[in-house]
Short mmCIF file of C-alpha atoms in Angstrom, two decimals:
data_model
loop_
_atom_site.label_atom_id
_atom_site.label_comp_id
_atom_site.label_asym_id
_atom_site.label_seq_id
_atom_site.Cartn_x
_atom_site.Cartn_y
_atom_site.Cartn_z
CA MET A 1 0.01 -0.05 -0.24
CA GLN A 2 1.09 3.66 -0.43
CA PRO A 3 2.90 5.13 2.53
CA ILE A 4 0.77 7.26 4.74
CA ALA A 5 3.31 9.46 5.97
CA SER A 6 3.58 12.93 4.78
CA ASP A 7 6.81 15.21 4.94
CA ARG A 8 5.31 17.02 7.96
CA ASP A 9 4.35 14.06 9.96
CA PRO A 10 6.17 10.81 9.29
CA TYR A 11 4.30 8.78 11.88
CA ASN A 12 2.47 6.16 10.08
CA GLY A 13 -0.37 5.35 12.34
CA LEU A 14 -4.05 6.55 12.21
CA THR A 15 -4.91 9.58 14.34
CA ARG A 16 -8.57 8.93 14.76
CA ALA A 17 -10.65 5.61 14.99
CA GLU A 18 -11.67 4.25 11.60
CA PRO A 19 -14.48 1.98 10.74
CA MET A 20 -14.02 -1.28 9.04
CA LEU A 21 -16.14 -2.63 6.09
CA PRO A 22 -19.54 -3.92 7.33
CA SER A 23 -19.29 -7.64 8.69
CA SER A 24 -21.45 -8.80 5.89
CA ALA A 25 -18.69 -7.96 3.34
CA TYR A 26 -17.12 -10.87 4.39
CA TRP A 27 -19.79 -13.57 4.39
CA ASP A 28 -22.63 -12.64 2.39
CA ILE A 29 -22.90 -14.09 -0.90
CA ASN A 30 -24.08 -10.77 -2.74
CA ALA A 31 -21.15 -8.99 -1.29
CA TYR A 32 -18.71 -11.76 -2.60
CA GLN A 33 -20.44 -11.54 -6.20
CA ARG A 34 -19.63 -7.73 -6.01
CA ASP A 35 -16.17 -8.54 -4.86
CA LEU A 36 -15.79 -10.70 -7.99
CA ASP A 37 -17.43 -8.34 -10.52
CA ALA A 38 -15.73 -5.09 -9.11
CA ILE A 39 -12.33 -6.54 -8.29
CA TRP A 40 -11.36 -9.98 -9.25
CA TYR A 41 -12.62 -9.92 -12.85
CA LYS A 42 -10.98 -6.42 -13.38
CA SER A 43 -7.52 -6.98 -12.00
CA TRP A 44 -4.29 -8.60 -12.95
CA LEU A 45 -4.34 -12.16 -11.42
CA LEU A 46 -1.28 -14.41 -11.06
CA VAL A 47 -1.96 -17.80 -12.76
CA CYS A 48 1.52 -19.27 -12.69
CA ARG A 49 5.20 -18.95 -13.88
CA GLU A 50 6.52 -18.91 -17.34
CA ALA A 51 8.48 -21.98 -16.63
CA ASP A 52 5.07 -23.99 -15.98
CA LEU A 53 4.24 -23.42 -19.81
CA ALA A 54 8.13 -23.81 -20.68
CA GLN A 55 7.15 -25.84 -23.97
CA PRO A 56 5.00 -25.11 -27.11
CA LEU A 57 1.52 -26.46 -26.72
CA CYS A 58 1.45 -26.71 -22.71
CA PHE A 59 -1.54 -25.51 -21.13
CA ARG A 60 -2.95 -24.54 -17.73
CA THR A 61 -6.48 -23.65 -16.53
CA PHE A 62 -7.17 -21.22 -13.99
CA ARG A 63 -10.49 -20.55 -12.29
CA VAL A 64 -11.63 -17.40 -10.38
CA GLY A 65 -15.29 -17.36 -9.34
CA THR A 66 -17.40 -18.64 -12.03
CA GLN A 67 -14.66 -17.88 -14.81
CA GLU A 68 -12.55 -20.50 -16.07
CA ILE A 69 -9.48 -19.31 -18.32
CA VAL A 70 -6.96 -21.66 -20.40
CA VAL A 71 -3.53 -20.13 -20.63
CA LEU A 72 -1.09 -21.66 -23.24
CA ARG A 73 2.10 -21.63 -25.16
CA ASP A 74 1.40 -21.47 -29.04
CA GLU A 75 3.64 -23.38 -31.63
CA THR A 76 5.63 -20.18 -32.03
CA GLY A 77 6.46 -19.85 -28.22
CA GLU A 78 3.85 -16.97 -27.58
CA LEU A 79 1.60 -17.15 -24.39
CA ARG A 80 -2.08 -16.60 -24.70
CA ALA A 81 -5.09 -16.66 -22.90
CA PHE A 82 -8.68 -17.51 -23.60
CA HIS A 83 -12.12 -18.22 -21.70
CA ASN A 84 -12.25 -22.06 -21.56
CA THR A 85 -15.43 -22.01 -23.51
CA CYS A 86 -16.47 -23.13 -26.89
CA ARG A 87 -18.34 -20.55 -29.16
CA HIS A 88 -20.73 -23.03 -30.53
CA ARG A 89 -22.70 -23.98 -27.47
CA GLY A 90 -20.59 -22.99 -24.48
CA SER A 91 -18.90 -26.25 -23.58
CA GLN A 92 -15.61 -26.29 -21.58
CA LEU A 93 -12.84 -26.88 -23.85
CA CYS A 94 -9.75 -27.92 -21.77
CA GLN A 95 -11.05 -30.55 -19.12
CA GLU A 96 -7.69 -31.09 -17.37
CA SER A 97 -6.10 -28.49 -15.08
CA GLU A 98 -2.80 -28.83 -17.03
CA GLY A 99 -1.03 -30.63 -19.77
CA ARG A 100 0.18 -30.59 -23.34
CA LEU A 101 -2.30 -30.58 -26.28
CA LYS A 102 -2.06 -33.32 -28.49
CA ALA A 103 -2.12 -31.08 -31.66
CA ARG A 104 -1.73 -27.62 -32.72
CA LEU A 105 -5.47 -27.14 -32.07
CA ILE A 106 -7.85 -26.67 -29.30
CA THR A 107 -10.90 -29.16 -30.28
CA CYS A 108 -14.04 -28.93 -28.15
CA PRO A 109 -14.94 -32.43 -26.71
CA TYR A 110 -18.58 -32.10 -27.19
CA HIS A 111 -19.06 -31.21 -30.97
CA ALA A 112 -15.56 -30.91 -32.21
CA TRP A 113 -15.29 -27.15 -33.46
CA SER A 114 -11.57 -26.60 -33.62
CA TYR A 115 -9.46 -23.51 -32.98
CA SER A 116 -5.89 -22.61 -33.80
CA LEU A 117 -3.69 -21.74 -30.85
CA ARG A 118 -4.06 -18.10 -31.55
CA GLY A 119 -7.95 -18.59 -31.12
CA ASP A 120 -9.35 -18.56 -34.50
CA LEU A 121 -12.14 -20.87 -35.51
CA VAL A 122 -10.47 -23.28 -38.35
CA ARG A 123 -12.91 -26.14 -38.35
CA VAL A 124 -16.55 -27.01 -37.98
CA PRO A 125 -17.70 -30.55 -38.52
CA SER A 126 -21.39 -29.59 -39.56
CA LYS A 127 -22.25 -31.00 -43.08
CA SER A 128 -23.32 -27.65 -44.30
CA LEU A 129 -22.96 -24.23 -42.86
CA PRO A 130 -25.45 -21.22 -42.91
CA ASP A 131 -24.87 -18.92 -45.84
CA ASP A 132 -24.23 -16.01 -43.47
CA PHE A 133 -21.70 -18.10 -41.18
CA ASP A 134 -18.20 -16.85 -41.12
CA LYS A 135 -15.55 -18.53 -39.08
CA ALA A 136 -13.73 -15.35 -38.52
CA ASP A 137 -16.74 -14.10 -36.59
CA HIS A 138 -16.44 -16.88 -34.04
CA PRO A 139 -13.03 -16.93 -32.30
CA LEU A 140 -12.28 -17.95 -28.85
CA TYR A 141 -13.02 -15.25 -26.19
CA ARG A 142 -9.38 -13.69 -25.77
CA VAL A 143 -8.30 -12.75 -22.35
CA ALA A 144 -5.43 -10.09 -21.74
CA LEU A 145 -2.21 -11.58 -20.48
CA SER A 146 0.84 -9.79 -19.17
CA VAL A 147 4.37 -11.30 -17.99
CA TRP A 148 6.13 -9.80 -14.89
CA ARG A 149 9.70 -11.17 -14.17
CA GLY A 150 8.66 -14.67 -15.25
CA PHE A 151 5.29 -14.65 -13.59
CA VAL A 152 2.02 -15.02 -15.88
CA PHE A 153 -1.00 -12.72 -15.22
CA VAL A 154 -4.35 -12.55 -16.88
CA ASN A 155 -7.09 -9.95 -16.58
CA LEU A 156 -10.50 -10.65 -17.47
CA ALA A 157 -11.74 -7.32 -18.35
CA GLU A 158 -12.52 -6.98 -21.80
CA ASP A 159 -10.91 -3.13 -21.77
CA ALA A 160 -7.98 -4.38 -19.44
CA ALA A 161 -5.75 -1.52 -19.08
CA GLY A 162 -2.00 -1.38 -18.11
CA SER A 163 -0.02 -4.38 -17.44
CA ALA A 164 0.72 -6.69 -14.40
CA GLN A 165 3.81 -4.55 -13.65
CA THR A 166 1.73 -1.18 -13.44
CA SER A 167 -0.60 -2.94 -11.08
CA PHE A 168 1.73 -3.55 -8.25
CA ASP A 169 1.81 -1.45 -5.30
CA PRO A 170 3.77 1.57 -6.26
CA ALA A 171 5.39 1.32 -2.47
CA SER A 172 6.53 -2.17 -3.22
CA SER A 173 10.04 -3.14 -4.44
CA ASP A 174 10.31 -3.98 -7.91
CA LEU A 175 12.87 -7.07 -6.47
CA GLY A 176 15.01 -5.68 -9.29
CA ASN A 177 18.22 -7.25 -7.76
CA TRP A 178 16.65 -10.85 -7.29
CA PRO A 179 17.03 -12.99 -10.46
CA LEU A 180 13.30 -14.06 -10.57
CA GLU A 181 13.31 -15.20 -14.02
CA THR A 182 15.69 -17.91 -13.63
CA LEU A 183 14.61 -19.17 -10.28
CA VAL A 184 13.18 -22.80 -9.96
CA THR A 185 10.58 -24.28 -7.51
CA GLY A 186 12.02 -26.12 -4.45
CA HIS A 187 8.48 -26.46 -2.59
CA VAL A 188 4.76 -25.76 -3.19
CA LEU A 189 2.21 -25.38 -0.40
CA ARG A 190 -1.66 -25.42 -1.37
CA LYS A 191 -4.13 -24.57 1.43
CA VAL A 192 -7.90 -23.70 1.71
CA MET A 193 -8.35 -21.32 4.27
CA ASN A 194 -11.96 -21.16 5.72
CA CYS A 195 -11.96 -17.21 5.62
CA ASN A 196 -12.92 -14.37 3.31
CA TRP A 197 -9.92 -13.40 0.85
CA LYS A 198 -10.13 -9.79 2.41
CA ILE A 199 -9.38 -10.99 5.86
CA PHE A 200 -6.12 -12.73 4.85
CA TRP A 201 -5.08 -9.33 3.12
CA GLU A 202 -6.02 -7.52 6.38
CA ASN A 203 -3.84 -9.81 8.32
CA PHE A 204 -0.96 -9.22 5.86
CA ASN A 205 -1.27 -5.59 6.35
CA GLU A 206 -0.55 -5.19 10.04
CA CYS A 207 1.56 -6.83 12.82
CA LEU A 208 -0.60 -5.98 15.99
CA HIS A 209 -1.20 -9.65 15.84
CA CYS A 210 2.32 -10.56 15.55
CA PRO A 211 3.50 -10.85 19.27
CA GLY A 212 0.52 -13.07 20.34
CA VAL A 213 0.33 -15.13 16.81
CA HIS A 214 3.79 -15.37 15.46
CA LYS A 215 6.05 -15.80 18.51
CA ASP A 216 9.12 -17.35 16.45
CA LEU A 217 8.67 -14.70 13.72
CA SER A 218 8.70 -12.12 16.36
CA ARG A 219 11.96 -13.23 17.83
CA LEU A 220 13.42 -13.30 14.22
CA VAL A 221 12.06 -9.82 13.34
CA PRO A 222 12.22 -8.00 16.70
CA ILE A 223 10.12 -4.99 15.40
CA TYR A 224 7.23 -7.57 14.89
CA GLY A 225 7.20 -8.36 18.55
CA ARG A 226 6.52 -4.88 19.20
CA GLY A 227 3.35 -5.22 17.23
CA LEU A 228 4.90 -2.92 14.58
CA MET A 229 5.56 -3.42 10.88
CA GLY A 230 8.20 -0.78 10.48
CA ARG A 231 10.16 2.13 12.15
CA HIS A 232 7.60 4.90 11.32
CA ASP A 233 4.74 3.02 12.94
CA ASP A 234 5.97 3.75 16.33
CA PRO A 235 4.53 7.14 17.67
CA GLU A 236 7.85 7.78 19.24
CA TRP A 237 10.05 6.96 15.98
CA ALA A 238 11.48 10.29 16.12
CA ARG A 239 13.05 9.56 19.54
CA HIS A 240 14.51 6.31 18.06
CA ALA A 241 15.33 7.69 14.61
CA ASP A 242 18.98 7.09 15.03
CA ASN A 243 18.79 3.78 16.75
CA ASP A 244 19.57 0.97 14.31
CA ALA A 245 18.74 -1.89 16.76
CA PRO A 246 16.23 -4.29 15.20
CA GLU A 247 13.38 -3.65 17.35
CA PHE A 248 13.42 -0.08 16.07
CA SER A 249 14.82 -0.38 12.50
CA GLY A 250 12.97 -3.46 11.34
CA GLY A 251 15.76 -5.78 10.53
CA LEU A 252 16.61 -9.16 11.61
CA ARG A 253 17.71 -10.20 15.00
CA ALA A 254 21.50 -9.87 15.63
CA GLY A 255 23.20 -12.64 13.60
CA ALA A 256 20.24 -13.55 11.54
CA GLU A 257 20.18 -13.50 7.80
CA THR A 258 17.15 -15.00 6.57
CA TRP A 259 13.72 -16.46 7.35
CA SER A 260 14.59 -19.84 8.40
CA ARG A 261 14.10 -21.93 11.53
CA ASP A 262 17.67 -20.96 12.72
CA GLY A 263 17.65 -17.36 10.92
CA GLN A 264 20.77 -18.72 9.19
CA THR A 265 21.11 -18.91 5.36
CA HIS A 266 21.39 -22.66 4.03
CA GLY A 267 22.26 -22.12 0.45
CA PRO A 268 24.23 -19.43 -1.61
CA VAL A 269 23.21 -15.75 -1.07
CA PHE A 270 22.03 -13.81 -4.44
CA ALA A 271 24.92 -11.80 -5.63
CA GLY A 272 23.32 -8.72 -6.75
CA LEU A 273 21.85 -7.60 -3.47
CA THR A 274 22.50 -4.30 -1.64
CA PRO A 275 23.69 -3.87 1.81
CA ALA A 276 20.34 -2.49 2.70
CA GLU A 277 18.34 -5.51 1.05
CA ARG A 278 20.59 -7.89 2.88
CA SER A 279 20.44 -6.27 6.05
CA ALA A 280 16.54 -5.95 5.93
CA GLY A 281 16.08 -9.73 5.80
CA GLN A 282 12.76 -9.42 3.91
CA THR A 283 11.81 -7.39 0.75
CA TYR A 284 8.05 -7.30 -0.47
CA ALA A 285 6.21 -6.85 -3.86
CA THR A 286 2.54 -6.85 -3.56
CA ASN A 287 0.00 -6.93 -6.24
CA LEU A 288 -3.41 -6.93 -5.24
CA PRO A 289 -5.91 -8.64 -5.12
CA SER A 290 -4.06 -11.83 -5.91
CA MET A 291 -0.37 -12.02 -4.76
CA PHE A 292 2.80 -10.95 -2.91
CA VAL A 293 6.56 -12.07 -3.50
CA VAL A 294 9.10 -11.61 -0.71
CA GLY A 295 12.86 -11.88 -1.61
CA HIS A 296 14.95 -13.03 1.02
CA VAL A 297 18.86 -13.00 0.67
CA ASP A 298 18.84 -16.84 -0.48
CA TYR A 299 15.50 -17.52 -1.78
CA VAL A 300 12.23 -16.05 -2.88
CA ARG A 301 8.83 -16.78 -1.71
CA THR A 302 5.50 -16.12 -3.56
CA VAL A 303 1.89 -16.49 -2.03
CA ARG A 304 -1.03 -16.49 -4.56
CA LEU A 305 -4.68 -16.15 -3.43
CA VAL A 306 -7.82 -17.22 -5.06
CA PRO A 307 -11.46 -16.81 -3.78
CA LEU A 308 -13.54 -19.95 -3.70
CA GLY A 309 -16.42 -18.54 -1.98
CA PRO A 310 -17.34 -16.00 0.67
CA GLU A 311 -15.77 -17.78 3.42
CA GLN A 312 -13.24 -19.83 1.55
CA THR A 313 -9.88 -18.71 -0.22
CA GLU A 314 -7.28 -20.88 -1.62
CA LEU A 315 -3.65 -19.94 -0.91
CA VAL A 316 -0.66 -21.48 -3.04
CA ALA A 317 3.07 -20.77 -1.59
CA GLU A 318 6.24 -21.50 -3.44
CA TRP A 319 9.61 -21.30 -2.52
CA LEU A 320 12.01 -20.50 -5.34
CA PHE A 321 15.76 -21.03 -5.49
CA ALA A 322 18.53 -20.74 -7.84
CA PRO A 323 18.95 -23.63 -10.02
CA GLU A 324 22.36 -24.46 -8.69
CA ALA A 325 21.15 -23.85 -5.17
CA LEU A 326 18.80 -26.55 -4.69
CA VAL A 327 21.20 -29.38 -4.33
CA ALA A 328 23.27 -27.25 -1.88
CA THR A 329 20.18 -25.76 0.18
CA ASP A 330 18.56 -27.14 3.26
CA ILE A 331 15.24 -26.55 1.91
CA ASP A 332 13.30 -28.16 4.82
CA ASN A 333 14.66 -25.71 7.50
CA ILE A 334 13.64 -22.68 5.16
CA VAL A 335 10.26 -24.10 4.30
CA ALA A 336 9.31 -25.44 7.73
CA PHE A 337 9.78 -21.77 9.04
CA GLY A 338 7.71 -20.20 6.33
CA LYS A 339 5.08 -22.83 6.55
CA GLN A 340 4.45 -22.25 10.17
CA VAL A 341 4.13 -18.53 9.82
CA LEU A 342 1.66 -19.07 6.94
CA GLU A 343 -0.19 -21.72 8.99
CA GLU A 344 -0.39 -19.35 11.97
CA ASP A 345 -1.92 -16.70 9.86
CA ALA A 346 -4.35 -18.95 8.16
CA GLY A 347 -5.41 -20.25 11.64
CA ILE A 348 -5.88 -16.79 13.34
CA CYS A 349 -7.99 -15.74 9.82
CA GLU A 350 -10.27 -18.58 10.44
CA VAL A 351 -10.66 -17.44 13.96
CA ASN A 352 -11.54 -13.90 12.81
CA GLN A 353 -13.98 -15.47 10.21
CA LYS A 354 -16.03 -17.53 12.78
CA GLY A 355 -16.95 -14.38 15.12
CA LEU A 356 -18.23 -12.16 12.10
CA ARG A 357 -21.83 -13.55 12.01
CA SER A 358 -22.91 -12.08 15.20
CA VAL A 359 -26.12 -10.22 14.69
CA ARG A 360 -24.85 -7.59 16.93
CA HIS A 361 -21.45 -6.91 15.10
CA GLU A 362 -22.00 -4.39 12.36
CA ALA A 363 -18.59 -3.46 11.66
CA GLY A 364 -14.98 -3.29 13.41
CA VAL A 365 -13.00 -0.52 14.33
CA LEU A 366 -9.17 0.24 13.49
CA MET A 367 -6.52 1.25 15.70
CA PRO A 368 -3.61 3.21 14.88
CA GLU A 369 -1.32 0.43 13.88
CA GLU A 370 -3.70 -0.68 11.32
CA TYR A 371 -3.54 2.15 9.06
CA ASP A 372 -2.53 -0.11 6.02
CA LEU A 373 -5.90 -1.73 6.66
CA HIS A 374 -7.64 1.55 6.11
CA ARG A 375 -5.89 2.10 2.89
CA PHE A 376 -7.09 -1.62 1.93
CA HIS A 377 -10.65 -1.03 2.90
CA ASN A 378 -10.47 2.36 0.68
CA TRP A 379 -9.12 0.36 -2.20
CA VAL A 380 -11.98 -1.99 -1.78
CA ARG A 381 -14.51 0.88 -1.64
CA GLU A 382 -12.92 2.54 -4.61
CA ARG A 383 -13.40 -0.56 -6.89
CA HIS A 384 -16.85 -1.09 -5.84
CA ALA A 385 -17.84 2.51 -6.68
CA THR A 386 -16.84 1.69 -10.26
CA LEU A 387 -19.94 -0.89 -10.58
CA PRO A 388 -23.19 0.46 -12.26
CA SER A 389 -25.90 1.18 -9.75
CA LYS A 390 -28.64 -1.55 -9.33
CA PRO A 391 -32.05 -0.40 -10.74
#
């Protein structure tokens, strides 16, 4: 999210109590549909990495809400995306979640309409065609596709603007010193969380919960143990401005180098990082609503979210390493710590979800440390405001 600090008052915290979204926004089916229409169907969404579609004719399907998309690499090596829907009678085209096409065609399993990998209709098995039927009028429904640093994104909006790169939080790092494009997957975690997708992002955007929920993480990143995300979250930040101790600066504890069970690196450190990036211990790039990437000194962690319903969200986390590092890295030590943090977050998000249906609870209230939640809520409200009014 954008920094809240101004030149006059660099303190990040809220100065007055702000109301949260109404509690129904987290469980009501109509509110969920509005989220899909206003946000998920109009944003750049992470599907996979380019390496997952390395060869021509490889494909993957991606589902969000009621919409299913097929992403493929055509015979020329170009990545393309389409609705997974035949133009004849709307049948699903690719029935598997991933694989490799058997020919340079996408053929409907129902009535065998066939399309080129560019989406053009090339074959209709009917014995005769209507006089006014033109194959050029019936291509697959194309979907906007954008690649950022080896990550493949799609946008379902017909008038999709910008690119995946332009949709990242401007306050994020671009992770330019991390070799994202060449990294390989060392571990994948898939988990269904019984909570609304917004609850996860709210949890992500504050550390007021950290001392009680993330005890090991709070020891690794001492400022988290104070319930703060960064130096300027402290109302008395100016008094500690020259103090580089981790509990005030936001770095890792003394002697620690990365996020792992023991705080130590377990493989080669990326060569191009600046001293500030190395000392920070974690560098974030965030692209709402579907993903964030964290650069550590010896690996990269990505987290992708997909809403499954008003009160369910799928989380997919990947740990990425330099190819030469896989055999030399104690992946278990690294992954175990990251999984612990994500499991703790998922667990407390589910606790949050369980209490929201109280008939007395209309909306929560934000504390000063939760300033990024306020910005997130405004981001949601702004996007909902783009929907046409109901008659």
